[in-house]
Every structure is written in structure tokens, then in C-alpha cells.
Tab-separated table of C-alpha atoms in Angstrom:
chain	number	residue	atom	x	y	z
A	18	MET	CA	0.131	-0.116	-0.032
A	19	THR	CA	1.303	3.298	-1.239
A	20	LEU	CA	1.109	6.577	0.814
A	21	HIS	CA	-1.591	7.798	-2.071
A	22	GLN	CA	-3.549	4.687	-1.282
A	23	PHE	CA	-3.562	5.193	2.360
A	24	LEU	CA	-4.538	8.821	2.102
A	25	LEU	CA	-7.471	7.744	-0.112
A	26	ILE	CA	-8.656	5.222	2.440
A	27	LEU	CA	-8.677	7.646	5.198
A	28	ARG	CA	-10.641	9.856	2.983
A	29	ALA	CA	-13.121	7.362	2.317
A	30	ARG	CA	-13.436	6.152	6.229
A	31	TYR	CA	-12.853	9.265	7.995
A	32	PRO	CA	-16.350	8.933	9.607
A	33	VAL	CA	-15.358	6.153	11.241
A	34	ALA	CA	-12.041	7.120	12.527
A	35	LEU	CA	-13.411	10.552	13.645
A	36	PHE	CA	-16.457	8.617	15.689
A	37	ILE	CA	-13.624	6.422	17.409
A	38	LEU	CA	-11.552	9.361	18.225
A	39	VAL	CA	-14.596	11.491	19.638
A	40	ALA	CA	-15.673	8.440	21.530
A	41	THR	CA	-12.073	7.660	23.128
A	42	VAL	CA	-12.016	11.708	24.215
A	43	LEU	CA	-15.235	11.604	25.675
A	44	ALA	CA	-14.693	8.186	27.375
A	45	ALA	CA	-11.574	9.583	28.685
A	46	LEU	CA	-13.087	12.712	29.985
A	47	ALA	CA	-15.906	10.703	31.677
A	48	VAL	CA	-13.234	8.525	33.336
A	49	SER	CA	-11.445	11.645	34.701
A	50	PHE	CA	-14.668	13.205	36.338
A	51	LEU	CA	-15.482	9.815	37.582
A	52	LEU	CA	-12.170	8.878	39.096
A	53	PRO	CA	-11.708	10.087	42.695
A	54	ALA	CA	-8.817	12.717	43.266
A	55	LYS	CA	-5.663	11.859	44.278
A	56	TYR	CA	-3.218	14.131	46.291
A	57	THR	CA	0.403	13.404	46.310
A	58	ALA	CA	2.666	14.547	49.227
A	59	GLN	CA	6.504	14.590	49.441
A	60	THR	CA	9.330	14.431	51.707
A	61	ALA	CA	12.719	14.033	51.325
A	62	VAL	CA	15.676	12.602	53.648
A	63	LEU	CA	19.397	12.820	53.468
A	64	VAL	CA	21.419	9.877	53.970
A	65	ASP	CA	25.106	10.615	54.758
A	66	ILE	CA	27.471	8.068	54.241
A	67	ARG	CA	30.683	10.040	54.047
A	68	SER	CA	30.884	11.389	57.449
A	69	PRO	CA	32.396	8.457	59.919
A	70	ASP	CA	30.366	6.875	62.786
A	71	PRO	CA	31.398	8.998	66.030
A	72	LEU	CA	31.595	5.877	67.930
A	73	ALA	CA	32.727	3.325	65.559
A	74	GLY	CA	34.813	5.733	63.456
A	75	THR	CA	33.802	3.961	60.406
A	76	ALA	CA	32.238	5.380	57.106
A	77	VAL	CA	30.708	3.814	54.089
A	78	PRO	CA	33.115	3.654	51.284
A	79	GLY	CA	32.178	5.286	48.089
A	80	VAL	CA	31.910	2.159	46.030
A	81	VAL	CA	29.410	0.755	48.566
A	82	ALA	CA	27.119	3.872	48.192
A	83	PRO	CA	24.890	2.494	45.288
A	84	SER	CA	24.040	-0.615	46.906
A	85	TYR	CA	23.850	1.154	50.198
A	86	MET	CA	21.217	3.648	48.930
A	87	ALA	CA	19.281	0.701	47.418
A	88	THR	CA	19.311	-0.968	50.832
A	89	GLN	CA	18.058	2.158	52.345
A	90	VAL	CA	15.281	2.402	49.693
A	91	ASP	CA	14.148	-1.137	50.550
A	92	ILE	CA	14.076	-0.459	54.160
A	93	ILE	CA	11.614	2.364	53.537
A	94	GLY	CA	9.296	0.679	51.358
A	95	GLY	CA	9.624	-2.700	53.502
A	96	ASP	CA	6.893	-4.308	55.802
A	97	ARG	CA	8.808	-3.060	59.161
A	98	VAL	CA	8.576	0.562	58.436
A	99	ALA	CA	5.119	0.187	57.069
A	100	ARG	CA	4.068	-1.370	60.226
A	101	GLN	CA	5.760	1.348	62.140
A	102	VAL	CA	3.489	3.823	60.249
A	103	VAL	CA	0.558	1.675	61.223
A	104	LYS	CA	1.359	2.128	64.804
A	105	ALA	CA	2.712	5.840	64.867
A	106	MET	CA	-0.837	6.777	63.044
A	107	LYS	CA	-2.912	4.407	65.028
A	108	LEU	CA	-4.741	3.038	61.811
A	109	ASP	CA	-5.410	-0.234	63.380
A	110	GLN	CA	-7.660	1.875	66.294
A	111	ALA	CA	-9.705	3.629	63.210
A	112	PRO	CA	-13.619	2.937	63.736
A	113	GLY	CA	-14.590	0.365	61.409
A	114	ILE	CA	-11.548	-0.698	59.861
A	115	ARG	CA	-11.483	-4.175	61.433
A	116	GLU	CA	-14.791	-4.778	59.662
A	117	LYS	CA	-13.160	-3.806	56.378
A	118	TRP	CA	-10.308	-6.137	57.098
A	119	GLN	CA	-12.806	-8.714	57.925
A	120	GLU	CA	-14.653	-8.232	54.515
A	121	ALA	CA	-11.401	-8.067	52.470
A	122	THR	CA	-9.454	-10.983	53.943
A	123	GLU	CA	-12.235	-13.135	55.582
A	124	GLY	CA	-9.943	-13.018	58.888
A	125	ARG	CA	-6.964	-14.349	57.245
A	126	GLY	CA	-3.587	-13.069	58.422
A	127	GLU	CA	-2.856	-9.940	60.607
A	128	LEU	CA	-4.668	-6.530	60.372
A	129	ASP	CA	-1.409	-4.793	60.558
A	130	ALA	CA	0.131	-6.509	57.641
A	131	TRP	CA	-3.280	-5.876	55.771
A	132	LEU	CA	-2.803	-2.179	56.676
A	133	ALA	CA	0.998	-2.030	55.687
A	134	GLY	CA	0.121	-3.645	52.449
A	135	SER	CA	-2.478	-0.848	51.879
A	136	LEU	CA	0.021	2.009	52.702
A	137	GLN	CA	2.640	0.505	50.306
A	138	GLN	CA	0.291	0.708	47.407
A	139	GLY	CA	0.235	4.657	47.479
A	140	LEU	CA	4.223	4.726	48.626
A	141	ASP	CA	6.776	5.647	46.126
A	142	VAL	CA	10.299	5.962	47.247
A	143	ARG	CA	13.036	6.864	44.674
A	144	PRO	CA	16.731	8.050	45.264
A	145	ALA	CA	17.501	11.245	43.512
A	146	ARG	CA	20.074	10.947	40.719
A	147	GLU	CA	23.838	11.539	41.780
A	148	SER	CA	22.706	12.602	45.270
A	149	ASN	CA	22.373	10.955	48.864
A	150	VAL	CA	18.876	12.173	49.181
A	151	ILE	CA	15.939	9.854	48.972
A	152	ASN	CA	12.192	11.176	48.098
A	153	ILE	CA	9.512	9.650	49.985
A	154	THR	CA	6.236	10.399	47.927
A	155	TYR	CA	2.680	9.189	49.107
A	156	LYS	CA	-0.496	9.398	47.211
A	157	GLY	CA	-3.559	9.381	48.794
A	158	ASN	CA	-7.312	10.588	48.625
A	159	ASP	CA	-7.124	13.075	51.265
A	160	PRO	CA	-4.479	15.885	51.238
A	161	GLU	CA	-3.910	15.885	55.073
A	162	LEU	CA	-3.706	12.043	55.105
A	163	ALA	CA	-1.296	11.770	52.323
A	164	ALA	CA	1.010	14.555	54.034
A	165	ALA	CA	0.875	12.957	57.389
A	166	THR	CA	1.584	9.653	55.828
A	167	ALA	CA	4.407	10.446	53.970
A	168	ASN	CA	5.909	12.373	57.013
A	169	ALA	CA	5.210	9.184	59.343
A	170	PHE	CA	6.891	6.949	56.626
A	171	ALA	CA	10.066	9.407	56.975
A	172	GLN	CA	9.833	9.372	60.903
A	173	ALA	CA	9.499	5.598	60.842
A	174	TYR	CA	12.487	4.968	58.737
A	175	LEU	CA	14.573	7.229	60.894
A	176	ASP	CA	13.297	5.157	63.956
A	177	ILE	CA	13.953	1.794	62.198
A	178	THR	CA	17.408	2.979	61.080
A	179	LEU	CA	18.363	3.656	64.740
A	180	ALA	CA	16.708	0.256	66.025
A	181	LEU	CA	18.917	-1.316	63.392
A	182	LYS	CA	21.881	0.241	64.541
A	183	THR	CA	20.986	0.092	68.247
A	184	GLU	CA	19.549	-3.413	68.537
A	185	PRO	CA	22.455	-5.172	67.462
A	186	ALA	CA	24.912	-3.101	69.571
A	187	ARG	CA	22.473	-3.755	72.360
A	188	LEU	CA	22.604	-7.560	71.707
A	189	TYR	CA	26.440	-7.339	71.558
A	190	ALA	CA	26.432	-5.458	74.888
A	191	GLU	CA	24.764	-7.968	76.756
A	192	TRP	CA	27.056	-10.821	75.115
A	193	PHE	CA	30.278	-8.640	76.227
A	194	ASP	CA	28.928	-8.208	79.635
A	195	GLU	CA	29.071	-11.923	79.861
A	196	GLN	CA	32.179	-12.314	78.253
A	197	THR	CA	33.788	-9.571	80.694
A	198	LYS	CA	32.595	-11.133	83.825
A	199	ALA	CA	34.435	-14.486	82.208
A	200	SER	CA	37.531	-12.385	81.488
A	201	ARG	CA	37.746	-10.785	84.965
A	202	ALA	CA	37.116	-14.175	86.702
A	203	LYS	CA	40.116	-15.540	84.654
A	204	LEU	CA	42.078	-12.611	85.413
A	205	GLU	CA	41.310	-13.062	89.267
A	206	GLU	CA	42.219	-16.654	89.065
A	207	ALA	CA	45.477	-16.119	87.195
A	208	GLN	CA	46.415	-13.413	89.859
A	209	ALA	CA	45.418	-15.709	92.487
A	210	ARG	CA	47.763	-18.570	91.190
A	211	LEU	CA	50.540	-16.197	90.959
A	212	SER	CA	50.371	-14.989	94.573
A	213	GLN	CA	49.938	-18.496	95.689
A	214	TYR	CA	52.934	-19.518	94.064
A	215	GLN	CA	54.908	-16.573	95.066
A	216	GLN	CA	53.846	-17.181	98.836
A	217	LYS	CA	54.605	-21.090	98.226
A	218	ALA	CA	58.312	-20.203	96.808
A	219	GLY	CA	59.044	-17.297	98.898
A	220	ILE	CA	59.467	-14.903	96.170
A	221	VAL	CA	59.465	-11.144	96.808
A	222	SER	CA	61.685	-10.119	93.729
A	223	SER	CA	62.877	-12.847	91.515
A	224	ASP	CA	65.067	-10.881	89.697
A	225	GLU	CA	66.978	-9.385	92.317
A	226	ARG	CA	67.364	-12.705	93.908
A	227	VAL	CA	68.608	-14.516	91.077
A	228	ASP	CA	71.157	-12.072	90.498
A	229	TYR	CA	72.436	-12.272	94.298
A	230	GLU	CA	72.491	-16.049	94.079
A	231	THR	CA	74.188	-15.699	90.457
A	232	THR	CA	77.024	-13.249	91.870
A	233	LYS	CA	77.510	-15.718	94.755
A	234	LEU	CA	77.968	-18.681	92.494
A	235	ALA	CA	80.578	-16.662	90.600
A	236	GLU	CA	82.462	-15.690	93.769
A	237	ILE	CA	82.470	-19.486	95.171
A	238	SER	CA	83.760	-20.372	91.589
A	239	SER	CA	86.447	-17.791	91.841
A	240	GLN	CA	87.329	-18.862	95.524
A	241	LEU	CA	87.456	-22.761	94.168
A	242	THR	CA	89.999	-21.509	91.342
A	243	THR	CA	92.177	-19.703	93.581
A	244	VAL	CA	92.314	-22.673	96.259
A	245	GLN	CA	92.923	-25.087	93.528
A	246	GLY	CA	95.871	-23.395	92.171
A	247	GLU	CA	97.446	-23.127	95.791
A	248	THR	CA	96.415	-26.740	96.359
A	249	THR	CA	98.300	-27.726	93.083
A	250	ASP	CA	101.337	-25.646	94.100
A	251	SER	CA	101.317	-27.269	97.737
A	252	GLN	CA	101.120	-30.739	96.120
A	253	SER	CA	104.300	-29.989	93.961
A	254	LYS	CA	106.301	-28.782	96.867
A	255	ARG	CA	104.933	-31.648	98.783
A	256	ASN	CA	106.384	-34.171	96.338
A	257	SER	CA	109.838	-32.483	96.116
A	258	ARG	CA	113.014	-33.058	98.326
A	259	GLY	CA	112.818	-31.192	101.580
A	260	ASP	CA	116.101	-29.215	100.589
A	261	THR	CA	115.098	-27.946	97.231
A	262	VAL	CA	111.643	-26.385	98.311
A	263	ALA	CA	111.290	-22.863	97.820
A	264	GLU	CA	110.369	-22.187	101.186
A	265	VAL	CA	113.493	-24.227	102.521
A	266	MET	CA	115.939	-22.505	100.138
A	267	GLN	CA	114.755	-18.814	100.949
A	268	SER	CA	114.331	-19.317	104.906
A	269	PRO	CA	117.108	-16.813	106.417
A	270	LEU	CA	116.837	-19.412	109.594
A	271	ILE	CA	117.779	-22.436	107.759
A	272	ASN	CA	120.424	-20.615	105.425
A	273	GLY	CA	122.025	-19.140	108.635
A	274	LEU	CA	121.995	-22.653	110.225
A	275	LYS	CA	123.565	-23.930	107.037
A	276	THR	CA	126.214	-21.069	107.154
A	277	ASP	CA	127.202	-22.058	110.636
A	278	ILE	CA	127.376	-25.739	110.098
A	279	ALA	CA	129.574	-25.145	107.194
A	280	ARG	CA	131.843	-23.069	109.510
A	281	LEU	CA	131.608	-25.350	112.206
A	282	GLU	CA	132.247	-28.406	109.788
A	283	ALA	CA	135.712	-26.506	108.747
A	284	LYS	CA	136.772	-25.966	112.572
A	285	VAL	CA	135.982	-29.773	113.240
A	286	GLN	CA	137.852	-30.652	110.339
A	287	GLU	CA	140.808	-28.721	111.683
A	288	ALA	CA	140.536	-30.087	115.137
A	289	ARG	CA	140.424	-33.575	113.975
A	290	SER	CA	143.729	-33.126	112.148
A	291	ARG	CA	145.327	-31.553	115.257
A	292	LEU	CA	143.531	-33.026	118.006
A	293	GLY	CA	142.527	-36.623	119.128
A	294	VAL	CA	139.380	-38.390	119.552
A	295	ASN	CA	139.107	-37.665	123.206
A	296	HIS	CA	140.081	-34.431	123.073
A	297	PRO	CA	137.509	-32.198	125.013
A	298	GLU	CA	137.642	-29.316	122.394
A	299	ARG	CA	137.080	-31.661	119.561
A	300	GLN	CA	134.041	-33.444	121.309
A	301	SER	CA	133.039	-30.089	121.988
A	302	LEU	CA	133.072	-28.932	118.308
A	303	GLU	CA	131.801	-32.233	116.999
A	304	ALA	CA	129.015	-32.180	119.691
A	305	GLU	CA	127.973	-28.429	118.481
A	306	LEU	CA	128.019	-29.425	114.942
A	307	THR	CA	125.497	-32.388	115.619
A	308	SER	CA	123.512	-29.948	117.408
A	309	LEU	CA	123.516	-27.565	114.659
A	310	ARG	CA	122.716	-30.344	111.754
A	311	SER	CA	119.925	-31.811	114.065
A	312	ARG	CA	118.268	-28.216	114.405
A	313	LEU	CA	118.656	-27.628	110.578
A	314	SER	CA	116.899	-31.003	109.897
A	315	SER	CA	114.165	-29.807	112.610
A	316	GLU	CA	113.894	-26.514	110.611
A	317	VAL	CA	113.619	-28.055	107.293
A	318	GLY	CA	111.095	-30.557	108.815
A	319	ARG	CA	109.178	-27.946	110.348
A	320	VAL	CA	108.985	-26.181	106.846
A	321	THR	CA	108.084	-29.540	105.219
A	322	ASN	CA	105.509	-30.058	107.666
A	323	SER	CA	104.007	-26.392	107.078
A	324	ILE	CA	103.771	-27.196	103.487
A	325	GLU	CA	101.864	-30.644	104.215
A	326	THR	CA	99.788	-28.847	106.484
A	327	THR	CA	98.897	-26.140	103.887
A	328	TYR	CA	98.272	-29.066	101.372
A	329	ARG	CA	95.873	-30.805	103.582
A	330	VAL	CA	94.027	-27.490	104.520
A	331	GLY	CA	93.845	-26.687	100.752
A	332	LYS	CA	92.567	-29.967	99.979
A	333	ASP	CA	89.700	-29.427	102.799
A	334	ARG	CA	88.912	-26.025	101.637
A	335	GLU	CA	88.983	-27.286	98.020
A	336	ARG	CA	86.292	-29.956	98.791
A	337	GLU	CA	84.435	-27.527	100.870
A	338	LEU	CA	84.278	-24.935	98.067
A	339	GLN	CA	83.405	-27.947	95.543
A	340	GLY	CA	80.524	-28.570	97.911
A	341	ALA	CA	79.598	-25.023	98.209
A	342	LEU	CA	79.557	-24.614	94.352
A	343	ALA	CA	77.460	-27.632	93.799
A	344	ALA	CA	74.991	-26.379	96.294
A	345	GLN	CA	75.124	-22.836	94.932
A	346	LYS	CA	74.590	-24.170	91.344
A	347	ALA	CA	71.553	-26.318	92.710
A	348	ARG	CA	70.312	-23.110	94.297
A	349	VAL	CA	70.724	-20.964	91.117
A	350	MET	CA	68.885	-23.750	88.999
A	351	GLN	CA	66.284	-23.861	91.406
A	352	LEU	CA	65.796	-20.272	91.295
A	353	ASN	CA	65.744	-20.202	87.647
A	354	LYS	CA	63.291	-22.845	87.708
A	355	GLU	CA	61.192	-21.130	90.123
A	356	ARG	CA	61.367	-18.020	88.000
A	357	ASP	CA	60.550	-20.036	84.771
A	358	GLU	CA	57.504	-21.067	86.567
A	359	LEU	CA	56.679	-17.393	87.881
A	360	ASN	CA	56.947	-15.879	84.289
A	361	VAL	CA	54.550	-18.641	83.362
A	362	TYR	CA	52.077	-17.552	85.824
A	363	ARG	CA	52.693	-13.876	85.166
A	364	ARG	CA	52.150	-14.397	81.580
A	365	ASP	CA	48.957	-15.978	82.458
A	366	VAL	CA	48.047	-13.123	84.170
A	367	GLU	CA	48.799	-10.277	81.315
A	368	SER	CA	47.150	-12.462	78.943
A	369	ALA	CA	43.906	-12.375	81.182
A	370	GLN	CA	44.765	-8.618	81.511
A	371	ARG	CA	44.880	-8.115	77.840
A	372	ALA	CA	41.812	-10.265	77.220
A	373	TYR	CA	40.050	-8.414	79.955
A	374	GLU	CA	40.971	-5.047	78.600
A	375	THR	CA	40.085	-5.885	74.980
A	376	VAL	CA	36.545	-7.130	76.128
A	377	THR	CA	36.025	-4.408	78.626
A	378	GLN	CA	36.783	-1.576	75.512
A	379	SER	CA	34.484	-3.485	73.140
A	380	ALA	CA	31.830	-3.847	76.098
A	381	SER	CA	32.359	-0.104	76.450
A	382	GLN	CA	31.818	0.828	72.962
A	383	THR	CA	28.811	-1.093	72.207
A	384	ARG	CA	27.154	-0.098	75.267
A	385	LEU	CA	27.708	3.369	73.772
A	386	GLN	CA	26.483	2.361	70.478
A	387	SER	CA	23.236	0.754	72.282
A	388	LEU	CA	22.426	4.101	73.758
A	389	SER	CA	22.899	6.139	70.845
A	390	ASN	CA	20.122	8.352	69.700
A	391	GLN	CA	21.531	9.754	66.325
A	392	THR	CA	21.703	8.309	62.840
A	393	ASN	CA	23.417	9.133	59.558
A	394	ALA	CA	19.821	9.961	58.186
A	395	VAL	CA	18.294	13.254	58.522
A	396	ARG	CA	14.716	14.577	57.412
A	397	LEU	CA	15.241	17.401	54.758
A	398	ASN	CA	11.798	18.795	55.102
A	399	THR	CA	8.080	18.109	55.948
A	400	ALA	CA	5.583	17.124	53.613
A	401	THR	CA	2.774	19.513	53.471
A	402	PRO	CA	-1.144	18.986	52.367
A	403	PRO	CA	-0.951	19.721	48.584
A	404	SER	CA	-3.113	22.259	47.559
A	405	ALA	CA	-4.268	20.607	44.253
A	406	PRO	CA	-4.736	16.772	43.441
A	407	SER	CA	-2.063	15.100	41.378
A	408	SER	CA	-4.595	12.882	39.484
A	409	PRO	CA	-6.745	12.551	37.547
A	410	LYS	CA	-4.851	15.039	35.140
A	411	LEU	CA	-7.498	16.086	32.720
A	412	LEU	CA	-5.609	17.768	30.069
A	413	LEU	CA	-3.122	15.092	29.818
A	414	ASN	CA	-5.674	12.343	30.035
A	415	LEU	CA	-7.455	14.218	27.086
A	416	LEU	CA	-4.305	14.396	25.101
A	417	ILE	CA	-3.395	10.752	25.712
A	418	ALA	CA	-7.087	10.142	24.481
A	419	ALA	CA	-6.911	12.162	21.499
A	420	PHE	CA	-3.283	10.350	20.648
A	421	GLY	CA	-4.715	6.957	21.110
A	422	GLY	CA	-8.059	7.567	19.590
A	423	THR	CA	-6.203	8.842	16.673
A	424	LEU	CA	-4.227	5.795	15.999
A	425	LEU	CA	-7.073	3.507	16.946
A	426	GLY	CA	-9.329	5.276	14.407
A	427	ILE	CA	-6.879	4.962	11.527
A	428	ALA	CA	-6.363	1.160	12.580
A	429	CYS	CA	-10.141	0.674	12.493
A	430	ALA	CA	-10.334	2.113	9.190
A	431	VAL	CA	-7.631	0.507	7.618
A	432	LEU	CA	-8.952	-2.870	8.855
A	433	LEU	CA	-12.275	-2.108	7.525
A	434	GLU	CA	-10.840	-1.681	4.281
A	435	LEU	CA	-8.974	-4.546	4.382
A	436	MET	CA	-12.093	-6.526	5.119
A	437	ASN	CA	-14.210	-4.752	2.300
A	438	ARG	CA	-11.696	-3.544	-0.421
A	439	ARG	CA	-12.773	-0.848	-2.979
A	440	VAL	CA	-11.069	0.339	-6.008
A	441	ARG	CA	-10.403	4.054	-5.362
A	442	SER	CA	-7.574	4.542	-8.047
A	443	THR	CA	-6.135	2.870	-11.125
A	444	GLU	CA	-2.943	1.788	-8.964
A	445	ASP	CA	-5.820	-0.329	-7.151
A	446	LEU	CA	-7.187	-1.928	-10.719
A	447	VAL	CA	-3.450	-2.508	-11.442
A	448	HIS	CA	-2.739	-4.447	-8.394
A	449	MET	CA	-6.095	-6.228	-8.080
A	450	LEU	CA	-6.353	-7.346	-11.818
A	451	ASP	CA	-2.844	-7.245	-13.005
A	452	LEU	CA	-4.024	-5.920	-16.231
A	453	PRO	CA	-2.743	-2.471	-17.829
A	454	VAL	CA	-5.175	0.326	-17.782
A	455	LEU	CA	-5.936	1.579	-21.104
A	456	ALA	CA	-8.101	4.648	-20.801
A	457	SER	CA	-10.081	6.605	-18.500
A	458	ILE	CA	-13.560	8.264	-18.669
A	459	VAL	CA	-13.725	11.792	-17.444
A	460	SER	CA	-16.919	13.424	-17.104
A	461	SER	CA	-17.794	17.092	-18.085
A	462	ALA	CA	-17.052	17.988	-14.724
A	463	GLY	CA	-13.464	16.907	-15.217
A	464	THR	CA	-14.053	13.460	-13.248
A	465	ALA	CA	-15.895	10.048	-13.518
A	466	ARG	CA	-17.304	8.534	-10.686
A	467	LEU	CA	-17.748	4.668	-10.332
A	468	PRO	CA	-19.609	3.154	-7.509
A	469	GLY	CA	-17.460	3.834	-4.305
A	470	SER	CA	-14.454	4.976	-6.252
A	471	HIS	CA	-12.428	8.159	-6.654
A	472	ARG	CA	-11.598	9.715	-9.830
A	473	LEU	CA	-10.501	7.371	-12.369
A	474	THR	CA	-7.721	8.075	-15.008
A	475	LEU	CA	-7.334	6.033	-18.190
A	476	GLY	CA	-4.135	5.767	-19.972
A	477	ARG	CA	-2.446	4.285	-23.028
A	478	SER	CA	-1.265	0.894	-22.853
A	479	THR	CA	2.283	0.374	-23.746
């Protein structure tokens, strides 16, 4: 179908299209007057997702903002907020509302849920583009009720947001209180074990005590080394000949005796060469020589006995110091063992202390959060009763009806033409008969009318 054919069809069928257009506009006009007036009230809520929480110190990251805003929209449009609005506006106590619910649901379900669903039908929640503002719109039959309902939804959202923040914190606070009591009990138990062990071991200051005993052990070890050196020296002197010992060789008395003996021996040799055996002078000299030799031997023996005594005393002292050293080592090892055990108890106390402090801090923070009365959502404005209804919109409805009626009328005209095809031009003949047009008959008025047709023009066949 060409455009010319389409226009010829519309020219022929315009009464039908015009009738449908007028009927559609009249129907739209009637519906607009019959529909009850609807009033739209709007309020806005600002959700601050960038400022950190003053208690937790955390903020919502920018990449989470779209999903966060979508979550807030779902919360506003959810059943919990709607039920909160029902309670706040006391809609369940309105006269006759229970009878309407019984009639609509036959008593099935809950009245609050039914009222919440009714409120949600007139609610429209949309976040503003590229901002953190959420627009709450409510449409109702009464302007005062529409404004009150929109404000109630905004306030219910703020209350629910605060409840969603404080309820988990309150539960956590109760749990942390129990954990605090348990941690405190563990800390007291660890401290009691530490004190009991200190009293049992008699430990006042373990570090100073260990340092003192370690110093004492070093002193005993040093004394033992000195005594062992002296004992070794005494033993070497003890095993040497008496006249080769340094003490004997360096004794002035023994050296003097040796000098006197040497001088007296010279005199005795001289007396022996001059005097006889029984001569008194010779006998006196020999007796004096014998006395000096006996005295020398006695002095050497005394020095040797002194070395022997020194050796024995040194050995006894060495054994004593070895015993004292072993006892001191055992003492230091016992102290180290006690200190290690004490450190274990101290670490238990420190660990219990850290756990107690951590739980106490978390408990304090959650307790503060549970007592918080601020959220990151703020109401920007208050919905006011609209002065004019938002629907039905008469002009818009008429324009839509006119546009739709025009399309519907054209469609009906084309459909009627297709159901009852008429010849309205030479193009229709060519198309229908598939034969060329040889000529056309023109009346004196310049046109030839065929039944149900437009002007027919004849031409020459090629």
C-alpha cells in the first residue's frame, strides 16, 4: 500500500476514525471526572554515607554507596517501616477498619500486615540521581492524610534505622558483659595462682634474688679456682725433696744454720787433724756440729710439715668450696626454675589482663552504641498537604485519549478497508487485476465517478 492509497482510504473512511476519536476522548473525559481525586505529598531524607560514625569511627566506602542507597530504599518500602507507620498513626484503631479487614481478607492474616500492604500501594520511594537524598512520595485521597502518611514514613524510617543500629549493639553489649565477667574471673584466678605460688616459693623479687645468687655462685667459683691453684702448688712442693723446696731455700734461719754448719765443719776438720778423738775441744766441736745439724733437720722438717699442712688445708678447703659450688649451682638452677614457673604465671596474668581490657573496651563501645540516639539519616523537609490533586490530570488524559483515539481510528479504518476492499484509483486496478489500464473516462465536470470509487484516470497501454 502506497501513501496515496493510504490517504484515499482515510478520506473514504474518515467518519469511522472520527467517531472512534470522539468516543475515546469522551470516555477519557468521563473517566477523569468519575475517578476520585488523588493528592501527592512528598518529603525527603538525607543519608550521609561519608561522615564517619562518631562511636565506631567507620564510614561507608564510596564503592558501596549505590548498594547502600538501594538498601535504604528497600528499608523504607519494607514491611517493618510500614507496620511502624500503622502503629504511629494508630490506623489499626480507626473505627470500622477491622470490619473492612474482615470483609477483605475473611479474617486471614494480620490486621497490621493488611494495613501495611494498603499503605505500600500508595508509597513511592526513589533516590535522587547523583546525590544521597531519598524522596518519599505518598499518594492518597485526602491531602491531610497523604502529608501525614509521608511524614510518618520518613519518621518511621529514621526510627527503624536507629533501631537497626542500636538493637545489634544492645545484643552485643549483653554478650560482652557476660564475656567481661568471664574474663574478669579468669584474670582473678590467674592473679590468685601467681600470688599463691609466690607465697609458696617465698619469692619477693625474683630478678634481684637470682642476680644475688648468681653473683654468689661466681664468687664461690673464683675462690675454688684460687684454692685449687694453691693446692696444686702445695702438692708439687710436697712431692719435691725437702732441701729443694723454695720455702726451705729461701728461709733465712735455715740458710744461717747452713752457714754455721759449714763454718763449724771446717773447725771440726781442723780439730780432727790436730787433736785426738778424746780431746775435749774436738768433742765439743763435734757435739755442737751435731746439734746444728739436728736443728737444721728440725727446721727443714718444720717447713716440710708446714707445706703438708697447707696442702691438706687446701684440699679440705677445695672440697668445701666444691660442695658449696654444687649447692649454689643447685640453688641457682632452682631459682631459675622458680623464675620460669613464675614467668608462666605472670604471662597467664598478662594474657588474662589483655583479654579483659579488650573485652571491656568492646563492651564499653557497644554499650555506647546501644545508647546512641543519632543516625546518619536526616529529614530534609516536612511534607505539607497539597493544595491541588495530582490525579486525575484532565488535560494529560485528554491528550493521551486524543492520540490513542487517532491511532485506534486509523487502525479501524484500515481494517475495515482490508475487510471490504474498494477500487479507489488506477493503482488499485493494476494491483487487483494485474492488467494495464488503457484509458479513463472523464465526465464534463472533469471527473468520472464509479460506485464507491475516486476519480479514475485512463491511460494508453504500452
